[in-house]
């Protein structure tokens, strides 16, 4: 596993963004883990988050793209901090763009988008926190493709939960790839999280012990992608 992935897993734990226990998801599923990107709240945390996204995007998609698109609301700061990090790490100026939940009907920046306007020929990388069902892409992809003649290069999320999407067979990221025809990737997968943390001391604690590992395995036996 790449070193930045190992560091990112520990970073999620340190920021209390990735938690373990019993959580009821929006889907109604009872999950032994929960990830909330809203937990990144300080300047230092956001700076590092942008760097991890930038490294993963560069690793998977290179730098042959023009725009980072982050769906409102959580995707907005993700697109901003990652475009800054991409400039600092790789010397490439990437524009950021996000959609608005409510269209603005006045001012110089009226319309459905924040940041840079999308232009014909733009190559776009989508960026999100986590994709559980792929529902957000149903709303976002048509907006992006309808704004200009762009090419969506791919989607990057921070964590692949690796559970079935709405179709009930494939994971949500694979469903998005099949439905919309662009690549989908994550900085890390839950398989990598478990591999890195299971029975390995981190700052004096075992984050994933045998009991929690058994609960995660049972969850995937029921909801994991086939």
Short mmCIF file of C-alpha atoms in Angstrom, two decimals, residues 34-186:
data_model
loop_
_atom_site.label_atom_id
_atom_site.label_comp_id
_atom_site.label_asym_id
_atom_site.label_seq_id
_atom_site.Cartn_x
_atom_site.Cartn_y
_atom_site.Cartn_z
CA UNK A 34 -18.93 5.70 9.80
CA UNK A 35 -17.10 8.33 7.79
CA UNK A 36 -18.01 12.04 7.95
CA UNK A 37 -15.87 14.48 5.95
CA UNK A 38 -17.55 17.32 7.84
CA UNK A 39 -15.13 16.52 10.63
CA UNK A 40 -12.28 18.29 8.83
CA UNK A 41 -12.63 21.74 10.34
CA UNK A 42 -9.23 23.37 10.85
CA UNK A 43 -6.91 25.02 8.36
CA UNK A 44 -4.19 22.41 8.95
CA UNK A 45 -6.63 19.54 8.48
CA UNK A 46 -8.04 20.98 5.27
CA UNK A 47 -4.56 21.65 3.88
CA UNK A 48 -3.54 18.04 4.46
CA UNK A 49 -6.84 16.75 3.09
CA UNK A 50 -6.28 18.65 -0.14
CA UNK A 51 -2.80 17.17 -0.42
CA UNK A 52 -4.08 13.61 -0.03
CA UNK A 53 -6.74 14.18 -2.68
CA UNK A 54 -4.19 15.79 -5.00
CA UNK A 55 -1.77 12.86 -4.61
CA UNK A 56 -4.50 10.31 -5.29
CA UNK A 57 -5.82 12.22 -8.31
CA UNK A 58 -2.31 12.63 -9.73
CA UNK A 59 -1.67 8.93 -9.10
CA UNK A 60 -4.84 7.81 -10.91
CA UNK A 61 -5.51 10.53 -13.51
CA UNK A 62 -2.21 12.40 -13.93
CA UNK A 63 -2.45 16.13 -14.58
CA UNK A 64 -4.10 16.21 -18.01
CA UNK A 65 -7.30 17.86 -16.85
CA UNK A 66 -8.56 21.41 -16.39
CA UNK A 67 -11.25 21.52 -13.71
CA UNK A 68 -11.98 19.97 -10.32
CA UNK A 69 -15.73 19.81 -9.81
CA UNK A 70 -17.09 19.40 -6.28
CA UNK A 71 -20.86 18.92 -5.87
CA UNK A 72 -22.53 21.14 -3.25
CA UNK A 73 -22.19 21.24 -0.39
CA UNK A 74 -19.31 19.15 0.94
CA UNK A 75 -17.67 18.98 -2.48
CA UNK A 76 -17.14 22.76 -2.54
CA UNK A 77 -14.31 22.97 0.03
CA UNK A 78 -12.88 19.68 -1.31
CA UNK A 79 -12.52 21.17 -4.80
CA UNK A 80 -11.00 24.37 -3.42
CA UNK A 81 -8.37 22.81 -1.13
CA UNK A 82 -7.43 20.18 -3.71
CA UNK A 83 -6.92 22.74 -6.49
CA UNK A 84 -4.62 24.69 -4.14
CA UNK A 85 -2.71 21.51 -3.24
CA UNK A 86 -2.40 20.47 -6.88
CA UNK A 87 -0.79 23.82 -7.70
CA UNK A 88 1.64 23.54 -4.79
CA UNK A 89 2.57 19.89 -5.30
CA UNK A 90 2.65 19.63 -9.08
CA UNK A 91 2.85 23.19 -10.39
CA UNK A 92 -0.33 22.77 -12.42
CA UNK A 93 -3.09 25.37 -12.23
CA UNK A 94 -6.44 23.59 -11.98
CA UNK A 95 -9.67 25.58 -11.91
CA UNK A 96 -12.37 24.71 -9.42
CA UNK A 97 -16.11 24.62 -10.06
CA UNK A 98 -19.13 23.65 -7.96
CA UNK A 99 -22.85 23.69 -8.43
CA UNK A 100 -25.36 25.62 -6.36
CA UNK A 101 -28.29 23.95 -4.65
CA UNK A 102 -30.33 27.06 -5.43
CA UNK A 103 -29.68 29.02 -8.63
CA UNK A 104 -28.58 32.62 -8.10
CA UNK A 105 -30.59 35.04 -10.27
CA UNK A 106 -28.64 38.25 -9.77
CA UNK A 107 -25.10 39.66 -9.70
CA UNK A 108 -22.06 39.04 -11.87
CA UNK A 109 -21.88 35.39 -10.79
CA UNK A 110 -25.56 34.53 -11.24
CA UNK A 111 -26.42 31.05 -12.41
CA UNK A 112 -26.12 27.48 -11.23
CA UNK A 113 -22.37 27.30 -10.59
CA UNK A 114 -19.65 28.66 -8.31
CA UNK A 115 -16.04 29.23 -9.29
CA UNK A 116 -14.84 28.82 -12.85
CA UNK A 117 -17.31 28.45 -15.67
CA UNK A 118 -17.20 25.17 -17.57
CA UNK A 119 -16.07 25.57 -21.18
CA UNK A 120 -16.26 23.38 -24.26
CA UNK A 121 -13.29 21.01 -24.32
CA UNK A 122 -12.68 21.11 -20.56
CA UNK A 123 -11.48 17.87 -18.99
CA UNK A 124 -13.12 17.52 -15.58
CA UNK A 125 -12.33 15.43 -12.50
CA UNK A 126 -15.25 15.09 -10.08
CA UNK A 127 -14.44 15.08 -6.36
CA UNK A 128 -16.62 13.88 -3.45
CA UNK A 129 -16.23 12.77 0.15
CA UNK A 130 -17.79 9.31 -0.05
CA UNK A 131 -20.15 7.55 -2.42
CA UNK A 132 -22.58 5.16 -0.75
CA UNK A 133 -25.38 4.92 -3.31
CA UNK A 134 -24.26 7.10 -6.22
CA UNK A 135 -27.37 9.27 -5.87
CA UNK A 136 -25.45 12.55 -5.93
CA UNK A 137 -24.03 11.68 -9.36
CA UNK A 138 -27.58 11.39 -10.71
CA UNK A 139 -28.01 15.09 -10.04
CA UNK A 140 -24.48 16.30 -10.75
CA UNK A 141 -23.40 14.57 -13.97
CA UNK A 142 -26.29 15.95 -16.08
CA UNK A 143 -25.56 19.45 -14.73
CA UNK A 144 -21.89 19.25 -15.66
CA UNK A 145 -22.45 17.74 -19.08
CA UNK A 146 -25.29 20.16 -19.76
CA UNK A 147 -23.20 23.24 -18.97
CA UNK A 148 -20.69 22.73 -21.80
CA UNK A 149 -19.21 20.10 -24.07
CA UNK A 150 -16.86 18.70 -21.42
CA UNK A 151 -15.21 15.35 -20.84
CA UNK A 152 -15.49 13.90 -17.35
CA UNK A 153 -12.17 12.13 -16.81
CA UNK A 154 -13.12 10.47 -13.55
CA UNK A 155 -14.39 10.66 -9.98
CA UNK A 156 -12.26 10.63 -6.82
CA UNK A 157 -13.73 10.03 -3.37
CA UNK A 158 -11.87 9.77 -0.09
CA UNK A 159 -13.24 6.40 1.05
CA UNK A 160 -14.74 3.53 -0.90
CA UNK A 161 -17.17 1.87 1.52
CA UNK A 162 -17.22 -1.16 -0.81
CA UNK A 163 -20.88 -1.93 -0.24
CA UNK A 164 -23.61 -2.53 -2.78
CA UNK A 165 -25.21 0.47 -4.43
CA UNK A 166 -28.80 0.89 -5.52
CA UNK A 167 -28.58 -2.01 -7.98
CA UNK A 168 -27.90 -4.46 -5.17
CA UNK A 169 -24.90 -6.19 -6.78
CA UNK A 170 -22.04 -3.81 -7.58
CA UNK A 171 -20.47 -1.27 -5.26
CA UNK A 172 -21.64 2.30 -5.80
CA UNK A 173 -18.40 3.39 -7.48
CA UNK A 174 -18.63 0.55 -10.02
CA UNK A 175 -22.26 1.45 -10.67
CA UNK A 176 -21.29 5.06 -11.37
CA UNK A 177 -18.54 3.92 -13.75
CA UNK A 178 -20.90 1.61 -15.62
CA UNK A 179 -23.74 4.14 -15.78
CA UNK A 180 -21.79 7.25 -16.81
CA UNK A 181 -18.73 5.85 -18.56
CA UNK A 182 -15.90 7.45 -16.59
CA UNK A 183 -13.35 6.04 -14.16
CA UNK A 184 -14.04 6.00 -10.42
CA UNK A 185 -11.44 5.76 -7.66
CA UNK A 186 -10.94 6.37 -3.94
#
